[in-house]
XYZ file of C-alpha atoms in Angstrom:
744
model
C 108.178 109.358 120.597
C 108.845 106.671 118.067
C 112.388 107.750 117.390
C 113.005 107.677 121.244
C 111.514 104.171 121.699
C 113.748 103.067 118.834
C 116.840 104.407 120.403
C 116.038 102.823 123.807
C 115.741 99.389 122.080
C 118.877 99.756 119.918
C 116.774 99.682 116.714
C 117.871 101.089 113.320
C 115.012 103.410 112.398
C 116.300 103.873 108.705
C 113.845 103.020 106.099
C 114.485 99.933 104.388
C 115.451 99.811 100.805
C 112.732 99.381 98.315
C 109.964 100.051 101.393
C 107.783 103.078 100.421
C 106.586 104.629 103.942
C 103.310 106.012 103.934
C 102.512 108.458 107.061
C 99.496 107.426 109.234
C 98.050 108.265 112.574
C 99.054 105.409 114.622
C 95.930 106.004 117.030
C 93.230 105.597 114.417
C 92.714 102.048 113.270
C 90.179 103.148 110.445
C 92.839 105.299 108.781
C 95.494 102.543 109.350
C 93.431 99.992 107.707
C 93.452 102.580 104.522
C 97.315 102.756 104.338
C 97.190 100.497 101.070
C 93.737 101.165 99.576
C 94.240 99.216 96.531
C 95.711 96.112 98.276
C 93.117 95.808 101.003
C 90.733 94.797 98.642
C 92.663 91.923 97.241
C 93.780 91.022 100.970
C 90.285 90.728 102.067
C 89.601 88.403 99.577
C 92.299 86.208 100.185
C 91.566 86.191 103.790
C 87.961 85.092 103.116
C 89.065 82.279 100.730
C 91.514 81.055 103.273
C 88.634 81.034 106.131
C 86.228 79.061 103.684
C 89.006 76.670 102.875
C 89.847 75.941 106.557
C 86.164 75.741 107.866
C 86.402 72.080 108.365
C 89.337 72.131 110.760
C 89.453 72.568 114.462
C 88.413 76.049 116.027
C 91.648 76.947 117.336
C 93.844 75.542 114.526
C 91.721 77.351 111.909
C 91.748 80.747 113.620
C 95.541 80.839 114.160
C 96.376 79.708 110.469
C 93.842 82.710 109.155
C 96.003 85.123 111.180
C 99.345 83.845 110.160
C 98.052 83.594 106.440
C 96.900 87.457 106.658
C 100.106 88.706 107.880
C 102.156 86.509 105.436
C 100.139 87.810 102.443
C 100.502 91.393 103.564
C 104.436 90.826 103.963
C 104.836 89.054 100.466
C 102.472 91.591 98.828
C 104.540 94.215 100.255
C 107.665 92.923 98.768
C 106.469 91.875 95.256
C 106.600 87.824 95.895
C 102.996 87.321 94.762
C 104.022 84.784 92.074
C 106.409 82.894 94.154
C 103.764 80.344 95.547
C 106.067 77.895 96.639
C 107.881 80.253 98.920
C 104.769 81.244 100.333
C 103.620 77.596 101.016
C 106.807 76.795 102.571
C 106.748 79.590 104.770
C 103.362 78.892 105.959
C 103.996 75.162 106.461
C 107.196 75.704 108.426
C 105.599 78.017 110.759
C 102.079 76.425 111.302
C 103.539 74.141 114.210
C 104.922 76.974 116.033
C 101.583 79.285 116.057
C 99.551 77.006 118.181
C 98.626 80.455 119.948
C 94.693 81.334 120.194
C 93.617 84.409 118.496
C 93.163 87.330 120.372
C 90.739 90.298 119.684
C 91.705 93.937 118.973
C 92.875 95.745 122.214
C 93.347 92.173 123.958
C 97.141 91.799 125.122
C 99.279 88.799 125.794
C 102.066 88.685 128.250
C 105.639 88.554 126.675
C 108.545 86.488 127.524
C 111.458 88.563 128.951
C 113.834 85.992 127.729
C 112.301 86.244 124.115
C 112.249 90.045 124.595
C 116.282 90.221 124.803
C 116.713 87.462 121.917
C 114.192 89.401 119.639
C 115.418 92.811 119.771
C 119.378 92.318 120.095
C 121.160 94.242 117.372
C 122.910 91.040 116.069
C 120.064 88.685 116.544
C 118.342 89.237 113.195
C 117.742 85.477 112.498
C 116.241 84.688 115.837
C 114.091 87.588 115.413
C 113.032 86.604 112.022
C 112.180 83.054 113.274
C 110.169 84.776 116.078
C 108.325 86.545 113.419
C 107.374 83.738 111.455
C 109.760 84.224 108.522
C 113.015 82.313 109.665
C 112.904 79.877 106.933
C 113.594 82.031 104.135
C 115.742 85.434 102.924
C 118.861 86.832 104.150
C 119.207 88.566 107.580
C 118.935 92.017 105.781
C 115.859 90.956 104.248
C 114.719 89.826 107.978
C 115.717 93.114 109.432
C 113.847 94.953 106.770
C 110.776 92.760 107.267
C 110.898 93.345 110.756
C 111.049 97.251 110.716
C 108.081 97.189 108.270
C 106.092 95.134 110.643
C 106.892 97.463 113.363
C 105.944 100.498 111.214
C 102.592 99.008 109.857
C 101.339 97.801 113.388
C 101.951 100.643 115.523
C 104.384 100.795 118.289
C 105.431 98.215 120.616
C 104.622 98.000 124.349
C 107.263 97.310 126.497
C 105.295 94.680 128.600
C 103.250 93.174 125.926
C 104.132 91.483 122.359
C 101.053 92.607 120.709
C 100.481 95.965 119.405
C 97.832 98.215 121.078
C 96.268 101.278 119.411
C 95.564 103.764 122.141
C 92.879 105.965 122.391
C 92.974 109.646 121.475
C 94.080 111.669 124.159
C 91.894 114.497 123.238
C 88.892 112.613 122.912
C 85.809 114.328 124.953
C 84.753 112.041 128.281
C 81.037 110.982 128.016
C 78.691 112.969 130.036
C 77.130 111.310 133.081
C 75.023 113.931 134.894
C 72.254 116.584 133.673
C 72.276 119.934 134.718
C 68.798 120.958 135.567
C 69.493 124.744 135.723
C 71.271 124.799 132.198
C 69.069 121.916 130.700
C 72.353 120.301 129.263
C 74.237 116.865 129.884
C 77.694 117.556 131.937
C 80.357 115.422 133.175
C 80.603 114.847 137.232
C 83.835 116.800 137.881
C 82.370 119.907 135.943
C 79.687 120.126 138.837
C 82.787 120.605 141.365
C 85.143 122.661 139.336
C 83.060 124.214 136.652
C 80.339 127.139 136.163
C 77.687 124.416 137.232
C 79.165 124.357 140.791
C 75.951 125.998 142.408
C 73.429 124.334 139.913
C 71.087 121.400 140.484
C 72.104 118.368 138.946
C 70.400 114.973 138.532
C 71.619 111.417 137.101
C 71.752 111.241 133.485
C 69.259 108.244 133.477
C 66.680 110.238 135.630
C 66.917 113.247 133.188
C 66.559 110.701 130.506
C 63.512 109.364 131.913
C 61.950 112.706 132.858
C 62.364 114.001 129.182
C 60.848 111.125 127.722
C 57.789 111.458 129.994
C 57.563 114.956 129.044
C 57.727 114.204 125.232
C 55.128 111.425 125.826
C 52.798 113.840 127.457
C 53.386 116.476 124.574
C 52.967 113.552 122.180
C 49.448 113.012 123.853
C 48.243 116.513 123.723
C 49.904 116.767 120.229
C 47.618 113.627 119.008
C 44.439 115.192 120.761
C 45.027 118.486 118.983
C 45.384 116.643 115.465
C 42.265 114.823 116.283
C 40.608 117.993 116.954
C 41.886 119.903 114.149
C 40.913 117.040 111.603
C 37.321 117.215 113.109
C 37.196 121.036 112.790
C 38.452 120.628 109.220
C 35.692 117.969 108.382
C 33.151 120.357 110.001
C 34.324 123.165 107.954
C 33.819 121.137 104.917
C 30.197 120.277 106.103
C 29.692 123.959 106.543
C 30.907 124.829 103.087
C 28.369 122.219 101.633
C 25.425 123.770 103.921
C 26.053 127.349 102.656
C 25.774 126.144 99.294
C 22.340 124.184 99.861
C 21.198 127.029 102.013
C 21.952 129.528 99.120
C 20.067 127.191 96.756
C 16.966 127.206 98.851
C 17.006 130.888 99.157
C 17.245 131.311 95.557
C 14.575 128.505 94.951
C 12.345 130.767 97.389
C 12.734 133.935 95.520
C 12.046 132.392 92.241
C 8.826 131.102 93.727
C 7.559 134.140 95.487
C 9.022 137.327 93.848
C 8.896 139.185 90.622
C 11.831 139.277 88.191
C 13.079 142.815 89.102
C 13.197 142.036 92.960
C 14.403 138.759 92.352
C 17.566 140.172 90.706
C 18.160 142.781 93.497
C 17.827 140.066 96.017
C 19.772 137.234 94.425
C 22.580 139.840 94.008
C 22.641 140.653 97.637
C 22.384 137.052 98.787
C 25.475 136.319 96.450
C 27.709 138.940 98.148
C 26.633 137.395 101.449
C 27.630 133.911 100.191
C 31.083 135.006 98.961
C 31.571 136.665 102.261
C 30.890 133.797 104.188
C 32.699 131.390 102.018
C 36.002 133.395 102.119
C 35.829 133.754 106.079
C 35.501 129.933 105.888
C 38.272 129.333 103.510
C 40.647 131.475 105.607
C 39.768 129.547 108.567
C 40.371 126.047 106.779
C 43.791 127.229 105.455
C 44.960 128.103 109.012
C 43.511 124.715 110.155
C 45.477 122.935 107.664
C 48.771 124.558 108.427
C 48.362 123.970 112.054
C 47.269 120.505 111.250
C 50.952 119.976 109.245
C 52.579 121.435 111.970
C 51.389 119.064 114.213
C 52.265 116.171 112.043
C 55.844 117.559 111.689
C 56.188 117.719 115.482
C 54.888 114.037 115.775
C 57.682 112.915 113.100
C 60.425 115.077 114.795
C 59.585 113.370 118.205
C 59.511 109.809 116.655
C 62.926 110.360 115.346
C 64.371 111.772 118.769
C 63.160 108.666 120.456
C 65.963 106.616 118.553
C 68.843 108.840 119.387
C 71.547 108.321 122.093
C 70.802 109.270 125.712
C 72.762 112.651 125.490
C 71.622 113.747 122.266
C 68.041 112.696 123.083
C 68.257 114.911 126.325
C 69.639 117.890 124.344
C 66.962 117.548 121.619
C 64.222 117.007 124.247
C 64.896 120.090 126.029
C 64.669 122.231 122.831
C 61.527 120.277 121.781
C 59.806 120.535 125.120
C 60.020 124.485 124.877
C 58.887 124.382 121.316
C 56.012 122.259 121.948
C 55.218 124.071 125.072
C 54.778 127.138 122.914
C 52.900 125.428 120.052
C 50.401 124.060 122.603
C 49.999 127.193 124.418
C 49.143 129.062 121.243
C 45.573 129.254 121.154
C 43.796 127.549 118.147
C 40.481 128.927 116.793
C 38.244 126.178 116.532
C 35.161 128.351 116.315
C 33.156 128.788 113.192
C 33.501 132.370 111.763
C 30.401 132.332 109.629
C 27.334 130.416 110.327
C 25.854 128.491 107.415
C 22.452 129.752 107.764
C 21.195 133.122 105.821
C 18.792 135.433 107.398
C 15.427 134.962 105.991
C 14.674 137.533 103.100
C 11.081 138.267 103.778
C 9.449 140.407 101.093
C 6.426 142.476 101.557
C 4.329 141.126 98.921
C 0.572 142.113 100.692
C -0.715 143.293 97.379
C 0.091 140.236 95.577
C -1.427 137.978 98.137
C -4.535 140.008 98.242
C -4.806 139.509 94.619
C -3.995 135.935 94.750
C -6.524 135.685 97.636
C -9.257 136.874 95.353
C -8.416 134.472 92.711
C -7.925 131.399 94.849
C -10.677 131.493 97.793
C -9.918 129.086 100.776
C -13.294 127.654 102.275
C -13.808 127.680 106.144
C -12.980 124.133 107.412
C -15.752 121.719 108.670
C -16.455 120.928 112.446
C -13.921 118.874 114.300
C -14.782 115.470 115.944
C -13.594 115.495 119.865
C -12.800 112.238 121.131
C -14.205 110.815 124.255
C -11.957 110.807 127.435
C -9.201 108.173 127.156
C -8.389 106.033 130.382
C -5.828 107.601 132.784
C -5.582 110.775 130.833
C -6.138 113.212 133.664
C -4.693 114.194 136.991
C -6.289 116.002 139.910
C -5.869 119.282 138.214
C -5.484 118.783 134.457
C -7.052 116.960 131.740
C -5.956 115.945 128.255
C -8.359 116.606 125.440
C -8.090 115.164 121.844
C -9.885 115.734 118.548
C -9.620 115.073 114.911
C -10.556 116.521 111.583
C -12.110 114.097 109.091
C -11.347 116.227 105.947
C -8.765 117.909 103.939
C -9.504 121.366 104.987
C -6.894 123.889 105.570
C -6.597 124.842 109.195
C -4.337 127.213 110.919
C -5.435 126.971 114.580
C -7.882 125.311 116.889
C -10.013 126.850 119.709
C -11.044 124.936 122.551
C -13.644 125.864 124.911
C -14.840 124.447 128.235
C -16.489 124.827 131.456
C -17.310 122.704 134.727
C -20.752 120.611 134.481
C -23.288 121.453 137.555
C -26.553 119.982 138.451
C -26.019 117.238 135.780
C -27.197 119.751 133.195
C -24.196 120.562 130.879
C -23.488 124.194 129.696
C -26.197 125.928 132.176
C -25.475 129.390 132.983
C -21.601 128.903 133.390
C -18.786 131.065 131.729
C -16.541 129.334 129.453
C -12.724 129.223 129.093
C -10.955 128.967 125.759
C -7.659 127.950 124.731
C -6.045 128.401 121.191
C -3.643 125.565 119.913
C -2.374 124.544 116.578
C -2.416 121.004 117.367
C -5.428 118.469 117.556
C -4.840 118.128 121.525
C -4.487 120.198 124.485
C -3.652 119.775 128.031
C -5.859 122.030 130.099
C -4.507 122.773 133.677
C -5.739 124.589 136.764
C -8.947 122.428 137.366
C -10.771 121.373 140.178
C -10.334 117.631 141.226
C -12.814 114.928 140.713
C -15.334 117.214 138.616
C -16.764 117.057 135.304
C -16.114 119.299 132.596
C -17.655 119.757 129.227
C -15.387 120.608 126.240
C -15.997 121.622 122.434
C -13.458 122.828 119.800
C -13.579 124.719 116.614
C -11.097 124.895 113.695
C -10.079 128.357 112.026
C -8.431 129.471 108.928
C -8.384 132.903 106.862
C -11.735 132.045 105.796
C -13.314 131.956 109.273
C -14.036 129.631 111.996
C -15.724 126.020 111.537
C -19.029 124.692 113.220
C -18.487 123.973 116.776
C -17.796 120.106 117.553
C -20.276 118.116 119.921
C -19.816 118.675 123.462
C -17.736 116.050 125.264
C -17.676 115.484 129.259
C -14.154 115.077 130.475
C -13.463 114.160 134.394
C -10.433 115.176 136.551
C -8.799 112.560 138.764
C -9.856 112.389 142.286
C -8.267 114.123 145.370
C -6.111 111.585 147.531
C -7.967 109.695 150.355
C -7.014 110.546 153.919
C -6.394 107.307 156.122
C -7.688 107.481 159.769
C -4.814 106.130 161.359
C -6.595 106.046 164.830
C -9.248 103.694 163.746
C -6.579 100.991 162.047
C -7.251 97.638 163.747
C -4.983 94.877 163.463
C -4.117 91.142 164.165
C -1.425 88.778 163.289
C -3.212 87.780 159.964
C -4.909 90.873 158.814
C -5.434 94.569 158.885
C -8.680 96.561 158.710
C -8.018 100.098 157.515
C -10.322 102.974 156.920
C -10.299 106.450 155.281
C -12.095 109.217 154.305
C -12.711 110.022 150.221
C -11.240 113.511 150.355
C -13.470 114.503 147.599
C -16.981 116.236 147.375
C -18.311 114.029 144.391
C -18.244 110.186 144.505
C -15.528 108.171 143.279
C -15.537 104.959 141.227
C -13.391 102.799 143.383
C -10.378 102.608 145.721
C -6.849 100.772 145.746
C -5.021 100.111 148.751
C -1.142 99.620 148.035
C 1.206 97.873 150.506
C 4.949 97.666 150.851
C 6.720 95.688 153.593
C 8.776 98.149 155.528
C 11.485 95.405 156.540
C 12.703 94.911 153.023
C 14.887 98.018 151.980
C 15.348 96.297 148.600
C 11.578 96.712 147.882
C 11.547 100.150 146.534
C 7.962 99.838 144.994
C 4.729 98.545 145.937
C 4.684 94.854 146.711
C 0.820 94.119 146.933
C -2.300 96.037 145.536
C -5.930 95.504 146.530
C -7.977 97.069 143.777
C -11.647 97.765 143.113
C -12.636 98.683 146.813
C -16.182 100.171 146.737
C -16.230 101.782 150.285
C -13.936 103.724 152.567
C -12.476 100.656 154.237
C -10.707 97.457 153.649
C -9.834 94.240 155.522
C -6.643 93.114 154.007
C -5.045 89.617 154.652
C -1.293 89.994 155.807
C 1.636 87.657 156.860
C 2.224 87.541 160.627
C 5.211 89.238 162.394
C 5.688 91.836 159.688
C 5.504 95.545 159.272
C 3.808 97.126 156.352
C 3.391 100.774 154.779
C 0.080 101.352 153.528
C -1.361 103.893 151.114
C -4.745 104.523 149.286
C -5.610 105.758 145.805
C -9.087 106.937 144.656
C -10.200 106.277 141.035
C -12.527 107.755 138.681
C -12.908 107.674 134.867
C -10.184 110.265 134.529
C -7.625 108.031 136.427
C -6.052 107.424 139.611
C -5.436 110.007 142.364
C -1.889 110.322 143.853
C -1.186 108.478 146.812
C -2.578 109.204 150.387
C -0.332 109.799 153.305
C 1.182 106.588 154.405
C 0.286 104.706 157.434
C 2.246 101.869 159.224
C 0.820 98.789 160.547
C 2.475 95.692 162.410
C 1.100 92.191 162.581
C 2.245 91.579 165.935
C -0.597 90.630 168.187
C -3.950 92.111 168.073
C -4.039 96.014 168.028
C -7.481 97.940 168.653
C -8.382 101.190 170.540
C -11.224 101.932 172.776
C -14.392 103.172 171.041
C -15.302 106.574 172.143
C -18.784 106.298 170.789
C -19.698 103.579 173.515
C -18.019 105.390 176.118
C -19.999 106.169 179.436
C -20.204 110.060 180.192
C -18.316 109.608 183.292
C -15.187 108.078 181.448
C -12.453 109.738 179.690
C -10.257 107.945 177.110
C -6.725 109.109 176.516
C -5.344 110.540 173.293
C -3.773 107.102 172.351
C -7.068 105.285 172.819
C -5.772 102.808 175.300
C -6.514 104.024 178.888
C -9.555 104.745 180.447
C -10.183 107.010 183.637
C -13.132 107.498 185.865
C -12.941 110.600 187.831
C -14.652 111.635 191.072
C -17.069 114.220 189.377
C -20.300 112.696 188.043
C -22.842 113.978 185.784
C -26.318 114.059 187.126
C -28.221 110.794 186.117
C -31.116 112.751 184.508
C -29.080 114.170 182.198
C -28.025 110.952 180.964
C -30.386 109.793 177.986
C -30.493 106.221 176.804
C -28.905 105.090 173.777
C -28.187 101.961 171.614
C -24.651 102.602 171.194
C -23.481 104.409 174.417
C -23.488 102.910 178.039
C -25.724 104.840 180.390
C -26.179 102.555 183.147
C -22.877 100.687 183.526
C -19.960 102.977 183.507
C -18.353 101.125 180.910
C -16.502 101.462 177.161
C -15.751 98.902 174.623
C -13.024 98.399 172.206
C -12.967 98.021 168.490
C -11.429 94.379 167.880
C -10.582 93.427 164.082
C -13.374 91.182 163.168
C -11.200 87.993 162.203
C -11.571 84.776 163.774
C -8.652 83.124 165.247
C -7.001 83.874 168.515
C -6.740 87.314 170.123
C -4.551 88.403 173.226
C -4.415 91.556 175.164
C -3.582 92.607 178.679
C -5.258 94.991 181.204
C -3.328 96.591 183.756
C -5.440 97.323 186.943
C -5.481 98.366 190.637
C -5.874 95.799 193.287
C -7.883 98.333 195.302
C -10.273 99.245 192.385
C -13.664 97.649 191.563
C -13.521 96.823 187.900
C -14.903 94.528 185.110
C -13.048 93.161 182.082
C -14.179 90.791 179.471
C -16.061 90.623 175.901
C -19.456 91.482 174.888
C -21.191 91.238 171.502
C -21.469 94.723 169.703
C -25.439 94.779 170.332
C -25.172 93.967 173.969
C -27.639 96.193 175.954
C -26.187 99.376 177.187
C -28.491 99.885 180.176
C -27.457 96.729 182.011
C -24.261 95.787 183.695
C -21.739 93.567 182.025
C -22.112 89.703 182.855
C -25.790 90.528 183.651
C -26.878 88.799 180.397
C -26.190 86.358 177.739
C -24.248 88.552 175.318
C -21.295 89.139 177.652
C -18.595 87.195 179.502
C -16.802 89.085 182.303
C -14.419 88.878 185.156
C -15.288 91.312 188.012
C -13.456 92.409 191.009
C -14.608 94.199 194.076
C -12.853 95.249 196.999
C -14.348 95.883 200.651
C -13.216 95.720 203.949
C -9.579 94.606 202.961
C -11.235 91.563 201.209
C -10.920 91.017 197.368
C -13.641 89.045 195.685
C -13.712 87.886 192.098
C -16.355 86.763 190.100
C -16.646 85.130 186.614
C -19.989 86.391 185.429
C -22.281 85.329 182.403
C -25.817 85.697 182.316
C -25.720 86.692 186.144
C -24.168 83.274 187.194
C -20.489 82.832 188.286
C -18.556 79.702 189.677
C -17.082 79.501 192.941
C -13.589 80.330 192.672
C -11.220 82.125 194.915
C -8.096 83.942 194.091
C -5.519 84.466 197.050
C -3.119 86.725 194.928
C -4.870 89.691 193.429
C -3.382 90.274 189.917
C -1.968 93.549 188.778
C -2.043 92.580 185.205
C -4.581 90.350 183.815
C -4.198 88.572 180.520
C -7.125 87.901 178.455
C -7.120 85.235 175.471
C -10.184 85.145 172.981
C -10.030 81.728 171.112
C -12.771 81.832 168.401
C -11.544 78.379 166.917
C -12.542 76.710 170.333
C -15.054 79.213 171.608
C -13.431 79.810 174.532
C -12.322 82.892 176.631
C -9.481 82.774 179.149
C -8.125 84.864 181.830
C -4.577 84.596 183.285
C -2.455 86.392 186.024
C 0.256 87.857 183.819
C 2.704 88.404 186.751
C 2.450 84.863 188.208
C 1.870 83.237 184.759
C -1.319 81.625 186.327
C -4.316 80.651 184.727
C -7.467 81.966 186.064
C -10.603 80.802 184.758
C -11.754 79.680 180.925
C -15.622 80.441 179.690
C -16.983 78.235 177.255
C -18.830 80.698 174.900
C -21.135 80.339 171.991
C -19.486 82.957 169.675
C -21.870 83.207 166.789
C -20.907 86.627 166.250
C -17.861 88.709 166.495
C -17.218 90.034 169.984
C -15.340 93.209 171.379
C -13.151 93.788 174.556
C -15.241 95.640 177.188
C -14.212 97.351 180.338
C -15.944 98.844 183.287
C -15.087 101.156 186.330
C -17.316 101.034 189.510
C -15.147 103.176 191.415
C -12.902 106.233 190.419
C -9.649 105.211 189.061
C -8.080 104.017 185.703
C -7.505 100.808 183.614
C -4.775 100.863 180.940
C -4.966 98.367 177.848
C -1.794 96.619 176.621
C -2.307 95.360 173.085
C -0.296 94.516 170.008
C 1.986 92.171 171.833
C 2.793 88.614 171.175
C 1.270 85.899 173.084
C 3.264 84.803 176.197
C 4.634 81.308 176.594
C 2.317 80.576 179.678
C -0.761 81.464 177.748
C -2.359 78.127 176.529
C -5.467 77.152 175.045
C -7.647 75.588 177.630
């Protein structure tokens, strides 16, 4: 190719005289620079010196002078002109003004001048060519021709279009891969997907494959790190087991020394040594295997770290192989179970004859009597009790025997079968007992010599059963609640506790208020108005509190009460909810009615149980306008053989209906004011005002005030209701006071 180019340009390719030509690869810049190995070192030093000398000059002039100086030095050295310094300086000085061209980096080309091209390369224009190359000021035409050809050979072949000399790339250099074959797991070039064996394979971009390989490597590195930690912990555990085996062996050896004779000691210690050897060999083999696995893990980690610094293609190739290797290694099951336990079997020997001999020499006395402790507070439940005792001596005790039986007729231990429990501690929890019941307990200590004397008898008591709240007898108002309950225990208890929780506050998970030390089975508890409460009751005795009773819900909205069945006339029937009273047509003969201080017998009436709290109370009564009825209030000890309003202990409103006429009376001590009501009320509102000692009646439907009594309320009164003809009355309570109700 070079010869053909020379012929086309009309150049003489004969080698110049005294010019030694060395063959080189014109396409390899590195090999080309090693053309004159010995001279290159000196030439680089001269270039560096020239660059340091010209640092103070401008950037463009300094760079051009360095390029020119480098080329001149190369040609001067080639022809042995190193000693002619004057010629070299003259050459540089003459050519510097003509080299005002900026430096071009390798492989950057500058456009040629066609006119200069013809002038430079014509056969008879050696002088002009020499001037263009920068050495027109010295030497003959032959020397210039030789220098030109040497310059041509040492700088590669010339381009037809550019005046700089380009080192082309190798034609056989492999094109870089740009995609990744998922099927073959290898990087390929894009055109191979179309024409090569990868045509039917799945390919993805190289960057995507690179990220996927990195993710897989990171996941496996994380698993590998976890396995390294696990193996290191297991190795530490194996070392601890080694130490434990040695310690247990020493303990067994000491045990044999202290409990056996010489001959048996030797036999047992030999067998024990063999077991020790077997355990240690198994553990050692496991420790070696653990170390090998640990070394493999660390070697894989180091290899992965080296891979992370490789180029994309090399990284993907190595990552595929490493992923397979890691997958196989991680799938291999690593044994992290201890093959040999550090414990030794208890080597018990039969030395009963020796023990009998030693027992006859060293006799242990029977222990002294234990001291049983009195019952501690809250140490019992409804079915169990915890009993404690102590031993005030250094006696040897192997066990204790606790005996107990229930106490009856206040005489402990009388004709009752005793139960026994054997324990090794100085306490015992006895179960399956009866609630709120007294039991007597005593205890004895035992050893090989026999039992001790019995301790003193102590009486313990189980906790009570939970009380039972009487939900139908709960009475409330805006300020308080009166709650009643049954004890639920045959024997009396010490006291009761009422626990309250506000139902409206979901954040209140526990008891918000407690009333303690209640001696009876009822309690009047002060509350806040307009709230709802959940109430429970506990019973207490010396054993502790009972569990909570079943809860009851109360509301402090208005006054709530029920009709009292104990005061009800036999002709009346009270509904299940205790708020409706009915008189039927059927009557019981008067001679069968016996007089009573609590039950009405003459007046067909019933009373309500209003809470004994001063203040104001409001309720309503639904009536039939054609019904003869009486409503009002009365003291609890009002005469039951008289009509309501016929004495000074009651204040009532009476309605009678005859001949289509309504008559209303407001009775107290048989007197009534002259008041006429034009519109018969269907629902009557009643307001009891303790603070002002007044009782008022209202027509609820019309929001109309009917009448107000001024009463002398020195005691608590209760609502009362009477039916003179068959019919029913319905009570509405536990309601807020309407706006039209005012205090008169």
